[in-house]
Amino acid sequence: MKDEKISENSEGMYSYKSDDDNNNNNNINKNEINNNDTNNNNINKVPIYESDAIRRSFPNNINPEANPNPTKYQPSGMLNNNFSGGGFNNGSFVGRSSQISIELPQDSILHWSFILIYVILEVILIIVIAILFNWDKRNHPDYSCIEYNKDKENIISDNIYNETEKEISTYYGLFRDINIMAFIGFSMLHTLTHGNAWTSIAFDILSIVISFQISLFFNLIFENAFKESWKSGILNFDTFIKAIFNSCAILVSLGAVHGKISHVQYLVLIISETILSSLNFKLCDVKLKIIDTGGGLYIHTFGALFGLAIYIVLFRSKKKRARLTAYNRSNITNYLSNITCFIGVLFLLNYFPSFNAGLALSDDGRYRAVINTYFSIIGSTVMTFIVTGFIYNGKFAFEHILFGSFSGGIIISTFCSVCVDHWAAILIGMLCGLICVLLLEYLNKVFAEFGYYDIYNIIVVHCIPGILGAFISSMVISGLDRRVDNYYNVLLKDMDRDNHAQAGIQVAAIFITCAISFVGGITVGFLIKVSRCGKIREYFDDNEFFYGILNGEFANNNDERDSLTDIEGNNNQPSFINEAA
């Protein structure tokens, strides 16, 4: 009978008890607490389904009544101030039916400003795309009919059909593979921090769709500016692939800030980096005519240095770096998050050849890009296993396998479409695997001493291989036989430039890319900091951005992160933070 009364007063399977109710009624009997559930209607509450798995996620030594963080989920109706005695682990709460209540985070101006900015931005982008972009003449649905009626013959329309069919068969597969690598490969790679996996995937998707639209506009603007002429934009696969490449540069940068910045900070970073990435891309591609087929400079080097610069500016203070040190010493990854991250790596390994071949200008260039990239990835993967096994006496380090395996696709991305012997591609990949494993093992320890935790290793895996690949490309191009390389001739058909001049331009593009990305990142970082685009309460916490989330691990027994509150202030700082500071 007592259980029936409790269930009736708590409205079946759900409990609507808040933190304030617990604090005010801690000494009231069970019936008063249960009656109080239905009377308190002035607080935003949301039910959570009753689950043994959820109850088991609470440790025995946590006192939820004393938890100062309102975004954390706490049990309701407790008579005791602690959970000793097996209240959670046996599937029931002390003195109450086994139910959980949560309190929604308070609405903030920051959250609403994010939505407002996005709505305004999307309206502007729709208008811009509608005005400035047209169908490709070959793909216009009415073009073949017009030509047929004009000439009374179907020769022209048949040629247009054949060209369109060839473009679809050639480019659509590449475009699809690049999208899979961007949406699934990078997004799953960013699930390494298990408490922030939802946020990472969500903002990766959002950054792709926003930066893609912005890239269409600014790629057109900068291309016309460097060509000193004006042409409207053409909607075809080549235009789309170039826009996706800019989006992938943002995905690389987000590896440095995922879980550490707010809604609006994400949006400012995405918009600003897209503009600067388009500028660098068109400067190197249209004006300098460098060879960077797979985006070793455009994507990997640019994105990594931009993310590093943002990190340096936003997390300069000792308090913030001490907090990040504390978080990184705690268990921000687990076995499941490592597996989901590895799934992303598998997608990168499979789709890197298509990704690097996306901007090749000729059939032989695409062919070589696929072959060379795959051989380079084979070399980096084999060397990664060899070196990590040597370091750990026959055993493997997960981080080495995770990030070192696909690094070969990055180092060869710049020159994958030119004439490189297949055996040379394997050796270049092995060199990259060796360098990456050694840097992952030793350089990250140096970074940690300065308070920089490169969780997704964007410097070691993206920046350094990208720069090395660009230098190697200059050496390869200087000795290249242009008579047998159709890709080289297609790229430089209007340029009076010999091999050595082209090699010098390749080196110059490295410094130009590094300057634009790093200086631009520093500038955008200060812009975010000065404009105070909001802050988050908890690092690496999906509860900051998602409604009704209960992480798989509410609190780790060895993890004191629950006590951390306002990142900008000094409220309720735990002792280990004060000691670190």
XYZ file of C-alpha atoms in Angstrom:
581
model
C 0.000 0.000 0.000
C 2.808 2.385 0.798
C 4.410 1.789 -2.599
C 1.085 2.362 -4.317
C 0.648 5.713 -2.588
C 4.150 6.818 -3.515
C 3.624 5.871 -7.137
C 0.286 7.683 -7.259
C 1.609 10.922 -5.776
C 4.680 10.936 -8.005
C 2.575 10.508 -11.160
C 3.531 6.995 -12.147
C 7.055 6.372 -13.382
C 8.233 9.947 -13.129
C 9.424 12.236 -10.390
C 9.242 16.013 -10.581
C 11.330 16.851 -7.558
C 13.843 19.688 -7.831
C 17.025 20.562 -5.936
C 15.301 23.378 -4.042
C 12.594 21.004 -2.836
C 15.258 18.649 -1.495
C 17.049 21.396 0.428
C 13.868 22.861 1.958
C 12.296 19.550 2.919
C 15.269 17.509 3.989
C 13.795 16.806 7.437
C 10.181 16.171 6.395
C 8.728 12.712 6.333
C 8.182 10.701 3.165
C 4.477 11.451 2.703
C 5.067 15.210 2.945
C 7.851 14.989 0.372
C 5.724 13.034 -2.053
C 2.772 15.412 -1.671
C 5.127 18.299 -2.273
C 6.018 16.850 -5.700
C 2.697 17.682 -7.302
C 2.274 21.079 -5.654
C 5.527 22.652 -6.782
C 4.716 23.887 -10.292
C 6.900 26.977 -10.498
C 10.148 25.298 -11.533
C 11.065 23.920 -14.952
C 11.298 20.175 -14.552
C 11.494 17.280 -16.922
C 10.977 13.575 -16.229
C 13.536 10.896 -16.799
C 12.549 7.305 -17.341
C 13.218 4.957 -14.486
C 16.287 2.887 -15.271
C 18.608 0.674 -13.281
C 21.430 1.724 -15.612
C 20.843 5.379 -14.716
C 20.670 4.638 -10.994
C 23.868 2.653 -11.088
C 25.686 5.620 -12.621
C 25.613 7.434 -9.264
C 28.550 6.614 -6.969
C 28.043 5.880 -3.291
C 30.239 8.663 -1.992
C 28.568 11.622 -3.741
C 26.282 13.948 -1.829
C 23.868 15.361 -4.432
C 22.230 17.710 -1.921
C 25.518 19.572 -1.623
C 26.225 19.668 -5.337
C 26.249 23.376 -6.267
C 25.863 22.807 -9.993
C 22.171 23.180 -11.023
C 22.767 21.525 -14.375
C 23.660 18.214 -12.785
C 21.031 15.570 -12.201
C 20.172 14.739 -8.621
C 17.883 12.269 -6.874
C 14.786 13.702 -5.241
C 13.117 13.051 -1.916
C 16.181 11.816 -0.041
C 16.023 11.828 3.750
C 19.746 11.260 4.181
C 22.601 13.509 3.094
C 24.645 10.719 1.575
C 24.176 7.491 -0.290
C 26.133 5.175 1.957
C 24.384 1.949 2.628
C 23.816 0.826 -0.946
C 20.876 3.086 -1.768
C 21.780 3.424 -5.467
C 23.674 0.291 -6.275
C 20.810 -1.991 -5.279
C 18.419 -0.125 -7.560
C 16.421 1.913 -5.026
C 16.644 5.160 -3.105
C 16.446 5.391 0.657
C 13.018 6.399 1.901
C 11.481 6.939 -1.557
C 10.436 5.167 -4.713
C 13.393 4.690 -7.033
C 12.996 7.665 -9.353
C 15.213 10.471 -10.575
C 14.379 14.103 -11.188
C 16.373 16.713 -12.998
C 16.239 20.459 -13.235
C 16.560 22.129 -16.571
C 19.374 24.671 -16.960
C 18.053 28.187 -16.857
C 17.368 29.941 -20.131
C 20.022 32.497 -20.962
C 20.366 35.424 -23.326
C 23.389 33.665 -24.781
C 21.364 30.693 -25.984
C 18.695 32.875 -27.560
C 21.287 35.115 -29.192
C 22.798 32.037 -30.826
C 19.437 31.113 -32.353
C 18.788 34.690 -33.481
C 22.213 35.024 -35.099
C 21.792 31.742 -36.923
C 18.341 32.714 -38.271
C 19.636 36.060 -39.548
C 22.736 34.449 -41.048
C 20.737 31.775 -42.846
C 18.341 34.318 -44.349
C 21.296 36.332 -45.670
C 22.957 33.237 -47.140
C 19.790 32.133 -48.915
C 19.440 35.549 -50.532
C 23.120 35.634 -51.563
C 23.042 32.152 -53.098
C 19.816 32.949 -54.941
C 21.270 36.128 -56.464
C 24.882 35.156 -57.217
C 24.707 31.499 -58.243
C 23.253 29.841 -61.339
C 22.972 26.366 -62.757
C 25.878 25.070 -64.757
C 24.856 25.673 -68.363
C 25.305 21.999 -69.195
C 23.081 20.928 -66.313
C 20.287 23.449 -66.685
C 17.010 21.513 -67.031
C 15.813 23.640 -69.973
C 19.091 24.063 -71.837
C 18.926 20.935 -74.010
C 15.370 21.703 -75.060
C 16.300 25.260 -76.063
C 19.249 24.098 -78.121
C 17.206 21.380 -79.754
C 14.454 23.793 -80.768
C 16.992 26.277 -82.107
C 19.014 23.933 -84.295
C 16.340 21.333 -85.048
C 18.979 18.725 -84.330
C 19.845 16.695 -81.311
C 23.625 16.784 -81.726
C 24.213 19.573 -79.227
C 21.803 18.166 -76.679
C 23.423 14.726 -76.996
C 26.849 16.248 -76.328
C 25.520 18.060 -73.289
C 23.970 14.837 -72.019
C 27.246 12.972 -72.449
C 29.216 15.678 -70.638
C 26.733 15.678 -67.761
C 26.789 11.896 -67.513
C 30.595 11.910 -67.440
C 30.661 14.568 -64.732
C 28.229 12.611 -62.566
C 30.145 9.363 -62.988
C 33.461 11.087 -62.274
C 32.739 13.656 -59.597
C 29.670 12.505 -57.742
C 31.485 9.503 -56.272
C 34.290 11.776 -55.076
C 31.840 14.317 -53.686
C 29.928 11.593 -51.837
C 33.100 10.106 -50.345
C 34.327 13.524 -49.223
C 30.993 14.138 -47.494
C 31.158 10.775 -45.740
C 34.666 11.532 -44.547
C 33.624 14.972 -43.290
C 30.290 14.128 -41.661
C 31.114 10.671 -40.298
C 34.906 10.423 -40.212
C 35.679 13.711 -38.473
C 32.533 13.660 -36.325
C 33.167 10.157 -34.979
C 36.827 11.038 -34.464
C 35.698 13.857 -32.165
C 33.830 11.498 -29.813
C 37.036 10.757 -27.917
C 35.869 12.784 -24.888
C 32.890 10.713 -23.789
C 31.129 13.447 -21.800
C 31.237 15.766 -24.800
C 30.508 13.385 -27.685
C 27.026 14.715 -28.520
C 28.243 18.304 -28.529
C 31.222 17.496 -30.736
C 29.113 15.689 -33.329
C 26.417 18.383 -33.287
C 28.795 21.290 -33.799
C 30.767 19.379 -36.432
C 27.557 18.967 -38.432
C 26.561 22.581 -37.848
C 29.980 23.864 -38.860
C 29.861 21.915 -42.135
C 26.460 23.204 -43.231
C 27.191 26.809 -42.210
C 30.725 27.024 -43.571
C 29.682 25.308 -46.812
C 27.224 28.092 -47.618
C 29.618 30.840 -46.566
C 32.407 29.221 -48.610
C 30.303 29.279 -51.756
C 30.025 33.052 -51.458
C 33.587 33.917 -50.421
C 35.205 31.453 -52.826
C 33.362 33.297 -55.589
C 34.337 36.741 -54.254
C 38.047 35.964 -53.815
C 38.316 34.070 -57.102
C 36.879 37.023 -59.035
C 39.106 39.400 -57.082
C 42.313 37.533 -57.933
C 41.250 37.049 -61.559
C 40.263 40.740 -61.712
C 36.974 39.956 -63.400
C 33.423 39.252 -62.364
C 31.517 36.074 -63.155
C 28.486 34.668 -61.413
C 28.870 31.457 -59.477
C 28.280 28.093 -61.125
C 26.680 25.256 -59.182
C 28.576 22.080 -60.036
C 30.554 19.384 -58.261
C 33.825 21.283 -58.509
C 32.313 24.266 -56.679
C 30.830 21.997 -54.029
C 34.067 20.082 -53.420
C 36.004 23.316 -52.919
C 33.410 24.502 -50.402
C 33.567 21.201 -48.523
C 37.363 21.536 -48.344
C 36.966 24.813 -46.459
C 34.506 23.126 -44.110
C 37.039 20.393 -43.356
C 39.586 23.036 -42.310
C 37.095 24.194 -39.664
C 36.640 20.592 -38.479
C 40.387 20.323 -37.889
C 40.372 23.549 -35.850
C 37.429 22.465 -33.714
C 39.578 19.641 -32.352
C 41.395 22.257 -30.248
C 38.279 23.832 -28.703
C 35.577 21.149 -28.538
C 34.010 21.120 -25.091
C 35.610 24.397 -24.045
C 33.663 27.199 -25.752
C 30.063 28.417 -25.928
C 27.398 28.490 -28.665
C 28.218 31.939 -29.963
C 31.955 31.359 -29.722
C 31.503 28.337 -31.977
C 29.544 30.447 -34.452
C 32.072 33.304 -34.485
C 34.914 30.825 -35.004
C 33.117 29.066 -37.878
C 32.240 32.263 -39.737
C 35.640 33.907 -39.269
C 37.703 30.864 -40.164
C 35.599 30.152 -43.244
C 36.337 33.632 -44.590
C 40.067 33.368 -43.896
C 40.236 29.819 -45.226
C 38.581 30.913 -48.475
C 41.061 33.790 -48.751
C 44.060 31.492 -48.279
C 42.627 28.853 -50.607
C 41.983 31.222 -53.492
C 45.244 33.095 -52.980
C 47.265 29.886 -53.266
C 45.103 28.202 -55.887
C 44.167 31.046 -58.245
C 46.948 33.588 -57.773
C 50.004 31.465 -56.923
C 48.894 28.312 -58.784
C 50.464 25.955 -56.265
C 49.953 22.212 -56.330
C 47.971 21.143 -53.270
C 45.509 18.588 -54.570
C 44.444 17.061 -51.256
C 44.600 20.201 -49.138
C 47.725 19.549 -47.075
C 48.086 23.315 -46.740
C 44.521 24.482 -47.401
C 42.938 22.133 -44.868
C 45.306 20.422 -42.453
C 48.002 23.027 -41.861
C 45.606 25.974 -41.931
C 43.016 24.350 -39.655
C 45.550 23.115 -37.104
C 47.375 26.438 -36.710
C 44.114 28.372 -36.548
C 42.841 26.097 -33.779
C 46.136 26.400 -31.896
C 45.992 30.210 -32.086
C 42.401 30.274 -30.804
C 43.386 28.028 -27.912
C 46.379 30.187 -26.970
C 44.264 33.339 -26.767
C 41.183 31.945 -25.029
C 43.057 29.883 -22.448
C 45.949 32.099 -21.476
C 44.985 32.494 -17.810
C 46.540 30.189 -15.232
C 43.138 29.408 -13.736
C 41.702 28.122 -16.982
C 44.794 26.105 -17.779
C 44.805 24.682 -14.265
C 41.209 23.617 -14.740
C 42.014 22.009 -18.080
C 44.944 20.240 -16.433
C 42.597 18.871 -13.799
C 40.117 17.711 -16.422
C 42.779 16.013 -18.505
C 44.141 14.216 -15.465
C 40.670 12.875 -14.808
C 38.976 10.272 -16.937
C 37.581 12.302 -19.834
C 37.838 9.251 -22.100
C 36.642 5.722 -21.596
C 36.634 2.417 -23.442
C 33.433 3.133 -25.375
C 34.541 6.600 -26.481
C 37.838 5.148 -27.690
C 35.955 2.636 -29.832
C 33.630 5.244 -31.371
C 36.648 7.438 -32.059
C 38.337 4.498 -33.761
C 35.267 4.103 -35.996
C 35.928 7.635 -37.228
C 39.530 6.685 -37.973
C 38.342 3.700 -40.022
C 36.218 6.040 -42.135
C 39.217 8.335 -42.620
C 41.373 5.415 -43.715
C 38.776 4.263 -46.246
C 37.861 7.626 -47.756
C 41.181 9.469 -47.710
C 42.075 8.402 -51.304
C 38.825 9.876 -52.642
C 39.289 12.969 -50.481
C 42.768 13.660 -51.859
C 41.609 13.066 -55.443
C 38.701 15.488 -55.189
C 40.410 18.531 -56.742
C 42.623 16.763 -59.282
C 42.214 18.447 -62.663
C 42.731 15.445 -64.933
C 41.934 11.759 -65.074
C 45.570 10.725 -64.666
C 45.863 13.086 -61.680
C 42.882 11.477 -59.950
C 44.257 8.024 -60.694
C 47.646 8.817 -59.155
C 46.055 10.587 -56.177
C 44.092 7.476 -55.225
C 47.043 5.080 -55.664
C 49.627 7.266 -53.928
C 47.350 8.092 -50.993
C 46.487 4.475 -50.347
C 50.128 3.405 -50.471
C 51.114 6.239 -48.138
C 48.419 5.228 -45.616
C 49.683 1.636 -45.769
C 53.189 2.877 -44.988
C 52.129 5.087 -42.071
C 49.943 2.366 -40.543
C 52.650 -0.306 -40.713
C 55.280 2.018 -39.258
C 52.912 3.124 -36.495
C 52.531 -0.455 -35.272
C 56.269 -1.065 -35.510
C 57.319 2.040 -33.584
C 54.679 1.856 -30.855
C 55.501 -1.822 -30.339
C 59.167 -0.943 -30.037
C 58.462 1.783 -27.457
C 56.196 -0.390 -25.290
C 58.104 -3.683 -25.541
C 55.836 -5.442 -27.991
C 52.556 -3.866 -26.897
C 50.649 -1.082 -28.597
C 49.575 2.368 -27.402
C 46.005 3.156 -28.388
C 46.699 6.843 -29.072
C 49.534 5.975 -31.433
C 47.419 3.571 -33.489
C 44.480 5.961 -33.458
C 46.236 9.030 -34.819
C 49.377 7.715 -36.485
C 47.626 5.347 -38.883
C 45.943 7.925 -41.147
C 48.750 10.512 -41.000
C 50.180 9.142 -44.252
C 47.156 10.452 -46.115
C 47.975 13.966 -44.900
C 51.677 14.114 -45.699
C 51.159 13.075 -49.311
C 47.979 15.096 -49.865
C 49.826 18.098 -51.318
C 51.544 16.273 -54.185
C 49.526 13.038 -54.451
C 48.407 13.789 -58.028
C 51.849 14.319 -59.590
C 54.200 11.623 -60.811
C 55.516 9.944 -57.653
C 56.643 6.334 -57.740
C 54.391 4.013 -55.746
C 57.294 2.680 -53.690
C 58.237 6.279 -52.825
C 54.675 6.878 -51.567
C 55.046 3.925 -49.183
C 58.364 5.274 -47.860
C 56.920 8.760 -47.387
C 54.004 7.265 -45.421
C 56.402 5.261 -43.251
C 58.418 8.397 -42.539
C 55.252 10.183 -41.460
C 54.187 7.289 -39.231
C 57.587 7.292 -37.515
C 57.551 11.045 -36.906
C 53.949 11.084 -35.655
C 54.417 8.282 -33.124
C 57.569 9.846 -31.699
C 55.899 13.242 -31.424
C 52.749 11.747 -29.884
C 54.884 10.048 -27.276
C 57.246 12.884 -26.391
C 56.036 16.233 -27.760
C 52.640 16.034 -26.055
C 54.420 15.790 -22.711
C 56.163 19.071 -23.498
C 52.810 20.627 -24.478
C 51.316 19.493 -21.164
C 54.052 21.305 -19.243
C 52.813 24.558 -20.790
C 49.160 23.784 -20.137
C 48.281 22.864 -23.722
C 46.411 19.578 -24.060
C 46.078 18.648 -27.714
C 43.417 16.003 -27.178
C 42.868 15.377 -30.886
C 46.549 15.933 -31.703
C 45.879 18.472 -34.432
C 49.457 19.796 -34.325
C 51.160 16.423 -34.493
C 48.778 14.723 -36.934
C 47.592 17.595 -39.161
C 49.977 20.546 -38.967
C 53.403 18.876 -38.990
C 52.608 16.297 -41.725
C 50.948 19.051 -43.778
C 54.047 21.267 -43.611
C 56.419 18.350 -44.247
C 54.345 17.285 -47.236
C 54.490 20.794 -48.677
C 58.297 20.852 -48.401
C 58.541 17.397 -49.968
C 56.260 18.588 -52.789
C 58.736 21.329 -53.651
C 61.532 18.755 -53.959
C 59.368 16.424 -56.045
C 58.250 19.220 -58.376
C 61.767 20.547 -58.871
C 62.766 17.223 -60.441
C 59.495 16.555 -62.237
C 59.384 15.745 -65.946
C 56.577 17.954 -67.213
C 56.377 16.097 -70.499
C 54.862 13.030 -68.834
C 52.711 14.771 -66.246
C 49.444 15.922 -67.743
C 48.175 17.265 -64.388
C 51.134 19.619 -64.116
C 50.546 20.925 -67.642
C 46.812 21.416 -67.078
C 47.475 23.427 -63.913
C 50.210 25.645 -65.357
C 49.175 25.830 -68.995
C 49.030 29.635 -68.931
C 52.032 30.152 -66.663
C 55.557 30.773 -67.919
C 57.187 29.054 -64.979
C 59.834 26.339 -64.837
C 60.102 23.581 -62.247
C 62.452 25.422 -59.917
C 60.263 28.525 -59.904
C 57.255 26.359 -59.095
C 59.161 24.692 -56.244
C 59.971 28.118 -54.798
C 56.285 29.108 -55.011
C 55.385 25.919 -53.150
C 57.701 26.890 -50.274
C 56.380 30.458 -50.237
C 52.821 29.128 -49.956
C 53.791 27.325 -46.724
C 54.756 30.570 -45.002
C 51.746 32.419 -46.431
C 49.359 29.750 -45.130
C 51.009 29.659 -41.698
C 50.884 33.461 -41.423
C 47.233 33.812 -42.454
C 46.064 30.952 -40.230
C 48.019 31.812 -37.082
C 47.638 35.588 -37.226
C 44.003 35.178 -38.190
C 43.428 32.767 -35.304
C 45.046 35.161 -32.831
C 42.881 38.017 -34.128
C 39.664 36.019 -33.984
C 40.576 34.754 -30.526
C 40.954 38.288 -29.209
C 37.721 39.269 -30.959
C 35.892 36.480 -29.132
C 37.538 37.381 -25.857
C 36.881 41.119 -26.048
C 33.303 40.764 -27.255
C 32.555 38.312 -24.397
C 30.597 35.869 -26.545
C 29.517 33.876 -23.529
C 31.060 31.143 -21.421
C 30.238 27.621 -20.345
C 29.822 26.274 -16.847
C 31.519 22.920 -17.388
C 34.215 21.726 -19.739
C 33.502 18.572 -21.771
C 29.870 18.372 -20.662
C 26.966 17.702 -23.041
C 24.576 19.153 -20.458
C 25.822 22.605 -21.479
C 24.202 22.298 -24.901
C 21.625 19.504 -24.828
C 18.239 19.255 -23.189
C 17.616 16.303 -20.890
C 20.966 14.560 -21.139
C 22.211 12.238 -18.428
C 25.763 11.187 -19.144
C 26.625 7.553 -18.837
C 28.852 8.401 -15.899
C 27.257 10.974 -13.624
C 30.410 11.279 -11.609
C 33.483 9.147 -11.432
C 34.598 8.086 -7.961
C 38.024 9.476 -8.757
C 36.704 12.504 -10.618
C 36.014 15.757 -8.791
C 34.675 17.592 -11.819
C 31.172 17.814 -10.322
C 32.381 20.540 -7.989
C 33.550 22.798 -10.789
C 31.256 25.688 -11.571
C 31.633 29.080 -13.179
C 34.754 28.891 -15.343
C 35.352 32.612 -15.248
C 34.963 32.979 -11.496
C 36.227 31.478 -8.271
C 32.987 29.925 -6.984
C 33.360 26.616 -5.196
C 36.804 25.872 -6.527
C 37.950 22.474 -5.246
C 41.228 22.148 -3.455
C 43.094 20.418 -6.256
C 42.332 23.354 -8.583
C 43.642 25.878 -6.088
C 46.772 23.817 -5.606
C 47.343 23.598 -9.359
C 46.885 27.347 -9.751
